[in-house]
Amino acid sequence: RGYVFIQVPQHPKNHNGYIREHRLIVEQLISRYLKPEEVVHHIGRKSDNRPQMLIAFTNDNVHKSFHKNPTLVKPKEIIFDGRKFNHSGISE
């Protein structure tokens, strides 16, 4: 389906030793593991896992709301917003 998987057998939420790269990237940026209900959305192609192309939401309902109308999503419902990520590696 276009997702990139990385082999990380020591990750607590791996599936057969692999984890989706976009989730791993967001975890590294927020310095914690994502909860199972937290969802990472791609801005564009699912294989483009650059931080500025990812948004992490608190749950799938928020993710679905973002698809319908991004302005309705509250800041507290966004865990990581790659649209605010600058190239020096700092979230604005």
mmCIF file with all atom_site columns, C-alpha atoms in Angstrom:
data_model
loop_
_atom_site.group_PDB
_atom_site.id
_atom_site.type_symbol
_atom_site.label_atom_id
_atom_site.label_alt_id
_atom_site.label_comp_id
_atom_site.label_asym_id
_atom_site.label_entity_id
_atom_site.label_seq_id
_atom_site.pdbx_PDB_ins_code
_atom_site.Cartn_x
_atom_site.Cartn_y
_atom_site.Cartn_z
_atom_site.occupancy
_atom_site.B_iso_or_equiv
_atom_site.pdbx_formal_charge
_atom_site.auth_seq_id
_atom_site.auth_comp_id
_atom_site.auth_asym_id
_atom_site.auth_atom_id
_atom_site.pdbx_PDB_model_num
ATOM 1  C CA . ARG A 1 1  ? 0.000   0.000  0.000  1.00 0.00 ? 1  ARG A CA 1
ATOM 2  C CA . GLY A 1 2  ? 2.967   2.326  -0.334 1.00 0.00 ? 2  GLY A CA 1
ATOM 3  C CA . TYR A 1 3  ? 4.183   2.294  3.277  1.00 0.00 ? 3  TYR A CA 1
ATOM 4  C CA . VAL A 1 4  ? 7.853   1.788  4.073  1.00 0.00 ? 4  VAL A CA 1
ATOM 5  C CA . PHE A 1 5  ? 8.704   -0.737 6.791  1.00 0.00 ? 5  PHE A CA 1
ATOM 6  C CA . ILE A 1 6  ? 11.941  -0.789 8.786  1.00 0.00 ? 6  ILE A CA 1
ATOM 7  C CA . GLN A 1 7  ? 13.298  -3.829 10.595 1.00 0.00 ? 7  GLN A CA 1
ATOM 8  C CA . VAL A 1 8  ? 13.425  -2.955 14.304 1.00 0.00 ? 8  VAL A CA 1
ATOM 9  C CA . PRO A 1 9  ? 12.959  -6.211 16.227 1.00 0.00 ? 9  PRO A CA 1
ATOM 10 C CA . GLN A 1 10 ? 13.588  -4.522 19.608 1.00 0.00 ? 10 GLN A CA 1
ATOM 11 C CA . HIS A 1 11 ? 10.702  -2.037 19.123 1.00 0.00 ? 11 HIS A CA 1
ATOM 12 C CA . PRO A 1 12 ? 7.901   -2.931 21.564 1.00 0.00 ? 12 PRO A CA 1
ATOM 13 C CA . LYS A 1 13 ? 5.217   -2.532 18.899 1.00 0.00 ? 13 LYS A CA 1
ATOM 14 C CA . ASN A 1 14 ? 6.900   -4.335 16.011 1.00 0.00 ? 14 ASN A CA 1
ATOM 15 C CA . HIS A 1 15 ? 4.998   -6.692 13.742 1.00 0.00 ? 15 HIS A CA 1
ATOM 16 C CA . ASN A 1 16 ? 7.152   -9.686 12.832 1.00 0.00 ? 16 ASN A CA 1
ATOM 17 C CA . GLY A 1 17 ? 10.215  -7.547 13.572 1.00 0.00 ? 17 GLY A CA 1
ATOM 18 C CA . TYR A 1 18 ? 9.142   -4.545 11.450 1.00 0.00 ? 18 TYR A CA 1
ATOM 19 C CA . ILE A 1 19 ? 7.604   -1.148 12.150 1.00 0.00 ? 19 ILE A CA 1
ATOM 20 C CA . ARG A 1 20 ? 6.226   1.452  9.762  1.00 0.00 ? 20 ARG A CA 1
ATOM 21 C CA . GLU A 1 21 ? 8.910   4.033  9.128  1.00 0.00 ? 21 GLU A CA 1
ATOM 22 C CA . HIS A 1 22 ? 6.594   7.036  9.501  1.00 0.00 ? 22 HIS A CA 1
ATOM 23 C CA . ARG A 1 23 ? 5.653   5.986  13.028 1.00 0.00 ? 23 ARG A CA 1
ATOM 24 C CA . LEU A 1 24 ? 9.309   5.414  13.933 1.00 0.00 ? 24 LEU A CA 1
ATOM 25 C CA . ILE A 1 25 ? 10.264  8.877  12.646 1.00 0.00 ? 25 ILE A CA 1
ATOM 26 C CA . VAL A 1 26 ? 7.561   10.626 14.665 1.00 0.00 ? 26 VAL A CA 1
ATOM 27 C CA . GLU A 1 27 ? 8.547   8.640  17.763 1.00 0.00 ? 27 GLU A CA 1
ATOM 28 C CA . GLN A 1 28 ? 12.134  9.793  17.377 1.00 0.00 ? 28 GLN A CA 1
ATOM 29 C CA . LEU A 1 29 ? 11.015  13.404 16.977 1.00 0.00 ? 29 LEU A CA 1
ATOM 30 C CA . ILE A 1 30 ? 8.717   13.411 20.015 1.00 0.00 ? 30 ILE A CA 1
ATOM 31 C CA . SER A 1 31 ? 11.107  11.262 22.112 1.00 0.00 ? 31 SER A CA 1
ATOM 32 C CA . ARG A 1 32 ? 8.560   8.608  23.034 1.00 0.00 ? 32 ARG A CA 1
ATOM 33 C CA . TYR A 1 33 ? 6.712   5.623  21.610 1.00 0.00 ? 33 TYR A CA 1
ATOM 34 C CA . LEU A 1 34 ? 3.388   6.327  19.970 1.00 0.00 ? 34 LEU A CA 1
ATOM 35 C CA . LYS A 1 35 ? 0.330   4.848  21.639 1.00 0.00 ? 35 LYS A CA 1
ATOM 36 C CA . PRO A 1 36 ? -1.611  2.297  19.567 1.00 0.00 ? 36 PRO A CA 1
ATOM 37 C CA . GLU A 1 37 ? -4.520  4.730  19.092 1.00 0.00 ? 37 GLU A CA 1
ATOM 38 C CA . GLU A 1 38 ? -2.283  7.552  17.834 1.00 0.00 ? 38 GLU A CA 1
ATOM 39 C CA . VAL A 1 39 ? -2.282  7.951  14.051 1.00 0.00 ? 39 VAL A CA 1
ATOM 40 C CA . VAL A 1 40 ? 0.387   9.355  11.737 1.00 0.00 ? 40 VAL A CA 1
ATOM 41 C CA . HIS A 1 41 ? -0.949  11.022 8.586  1.00 0.00 ? 41 HIS A CA 1
ATOM 42 C CA . HIS A 1 42 ? 1.068   11.572 5.418  1.00 0.00 ? 42 HIS A CA 1
ATOM 43 C CA . ILE A 1 43 ? 0.833   14.898 3.601  1.00 0.00 ? 43 ILE A CA 1
ATOM 44 C CA . GLY A 1 44 ? 1.194   13.434 0.145  1.00 0.00 ? 44 GLY A CA 1
ATOM 45 C CA . ARG A 1 45 ? 2.673   10.038 -0.757 1.00 0.00 ? 45 ARG A CA 1
ATOM 46 C CA . LYS A 1 46 ? 2.709   7.297  1.875  1.00 0.00 ? 46 LYS A CA 1
ATOM 47 C CA . SER A 1 47 ? 6.316   6.539  1.031  1.00 0.00 ? 47 SER A CA 1
ATOM 48 C CA . ASP A 1 48 ? 7.444   10.137 1.751  1.00 0.00 ? 48 ASP A CA 1
ATOM 49 C CA . ASN A 1 49 ? 8.493   9.958  5.386  1.00 0.00 ? 49 ASN A CA 1
ATOM 50 C CA . ARG A 1 50 ? 10.278  13.278 5.715  1.00 0.00 ? 50 ARG A CA 1
ATOM 51 C CA . PRO A 1 51 ? 9.217   14.949 8.992  1.00 0.00 ? 51 PRO A CA 1
ATOM 52 C CA . GLN A 1 52 ? 7.659   17.921 7.168  1.00 0.00 ? 52 GLN A CA 1
ATOM 53 C CA . MET A 1 53 ? 5.336   15.454 5.387  1.00 0.00 ? 53 MET A CA 1
ATOM 54 C CA . LEU A 1 54 ? 3.905   13.903 8.583  1.00 0.00 ? 54 LEU A CA 1
ATOM 55 C CA . ILE A 1 55 ? 1.245   14.866 11.122 1.00 0.00 ? 55 ILE A CA 1
ATOM 56 C CA . ALA A 1 56 ? 0.462   12.758 14.187 1.00 0.00 ? 56 ALA A CA 1
ATOM 57 C CA . PHE A 1 57 ? -3.000  12.827 15.752 1.00 0.00 ? 57 PHE A CA 1
ATOM 58 C CA . THR A 1 58 ? -4.250  11.615 19.118 1.00 0.00 ? 58 THR A CA 1
ATOM 59 C CA . ASN A 1 59 ? -6.637  9.121  17.486 1.00 0.00 ? 59 ASN A CA 1
ATOM 60 C CA . ASP A 1 60 ? -8.260  8.053  14.223 1.00 0.00 ? 60 ASP A CA 1
ATOM 61 C CA . ASN A 1 61 ? -11.397 10.157 14.764 1.00 0.00 ? 61 ASN A CA 1
ATOM 62 C CA . VAL A 1 62 ? -9.233  13.291 14.757 1.00 0.00 ? 62 VAL A CA 1
ATOM 63 C CA . HIS A 1 63 ? -7.426  11.984 11.677 1.00 0.00 ? 63 HIS A CA 1
ATOM 64 C CA . LYS A 1 64 ? -10.765 11.527 9.890  1.00 0.00 ? 64 LYS A CA 1
ATOM 65 C CA . SER A 1 65 ? -11.856 15.025 10.965 1.00 0.00 ? 65 SER A CA 1
ATOM 66 C CA . PHE A 1 66 ? -8.649  16.406 9.475  1.00 0.00 ? 66 PHE A CA 1
ATOM 67 C CA . HIS A 1 67 ? -9.563  14.828 6.140  1.00 0.00 ? 67 HIS A CA 1
ATOM 68 C CA . LYS A 1 68 ? -13.026 16.403 6.249  1.00 0.00 ? 68 LYS A CA 1
ATOM 69 C CA . ASN A 1 69 ? -12.006 19.858 7.504  1.00 0.00 ? 69 ASN A CA 1
ATOM 70 C CA . PRO A 1 70 ? -8.465  20.501 8.831  1.00 0.00 ? 70 PRO A CA 1
ATOM 71 C CA . THR A 1 71 ? -9.543  23.733 10.540 1.00 0.00 ? 71 THR A CA 1
ATOM 72 C CA . LEU A 1 72 ? -11.743 21.794 12.991 1.00 0.00 ? 72 LEU A CA 1
ATOM 73 C CA . VAL A 1 73 ? -8.804  19.900 14.504 1.00 0.00 ? 73 VAL A CA 1
ATOM 74 C CA . LYS A 1 74 ? -7.749  21.417 17.825 1.00 0.00 ? 74 LYS A CA 1
ATOM 75 C CA . PRO A 1 75 ? -4.036  21.980 18.538 1.00 0.00 ? 75 PRO A CA 1
ATOM 76 C CA . LYS A 1 76 ? -4.217  19.635 21.556 1.00 0.00 ? 76 LYS A CA 1
ATOM 77 C CA . GLU A 1 77 ? -5.312  16.835 19.196 1.00 0.00 ? 77 GLU A CA 1
ATOM 78 C CA . ILE A 1 78 ? -2.085  17.117 17.197 1.00 0.00 ? 78 ILE A CA 1
ATOM 79 C CA . ILE A 1 79 ? 0.942   15.331 18.654 1.00 0.00 ? 79 ILE A CA 1
ATOM 80 C CA . PHE A 1 80 ? 3.384   16.348 15.917 1.00 0.00 ? 80 PHE A CA 1
ATOM 81 C CA . ASP A 1 81 ? 2.816   18.754 13.022 1.00 0.00 ? 81 ASP A CA 1
ATOM 82 C CA . GLY A 1 82 ? 5.369   18.415 10.257 1.00 0.00 ? 82 GLY A CA 1
ATOM 83 C CA . ARG A 1 83 ? 3.971   21.527 8.554  1.00 0.00 ? 83 ARG A CA 1
ATOM 84 C CA . LYS A 1 84 ? 5.705   23.465 11.340 1.00 0.00 ? 84 LYS A CA 1
ATOM 85 C CA . PHE A 1 85 ? 8.929   21.475 11.123 1.00 0.00 ? 85 PHE A CA 1
ATOM 86 C CA . ASN A 1 86 ? 11.893  23.435 9.834  1.00 0.00 ? 86 ASN A CA 1
ATOM 87 C CA . HIS A 1 87 ? 14.918  21.901 8.139  1.00 0.00 ? 87 HIS A CA 1
ATOM 88 C CA . SER A 1 88 ? 17.195  22.426 11.140 1.00 0.00 ? 88 SER A CA 1
ATOM 89 C CA . GLY A 1 89 ? 15.245  19.695 12.906 1.00 0.00 ? 89 GLY A CA 1
ATOM 90 C CA . ILE A 1 90 ? 13.275  21.941 15.247 1.00 0.00 ? 90 ILE A CA 1
ATOM 91 C CA . SER A 1 91 ? 9.518   22.172 15.438 1.00 0.00 ? 91 SER A CA 1
ATOM 92 C CA . GLU A 1 92 ? 8.376   25.780 15.378 1.00 0.00 ? 92 GLU A CA 1
#
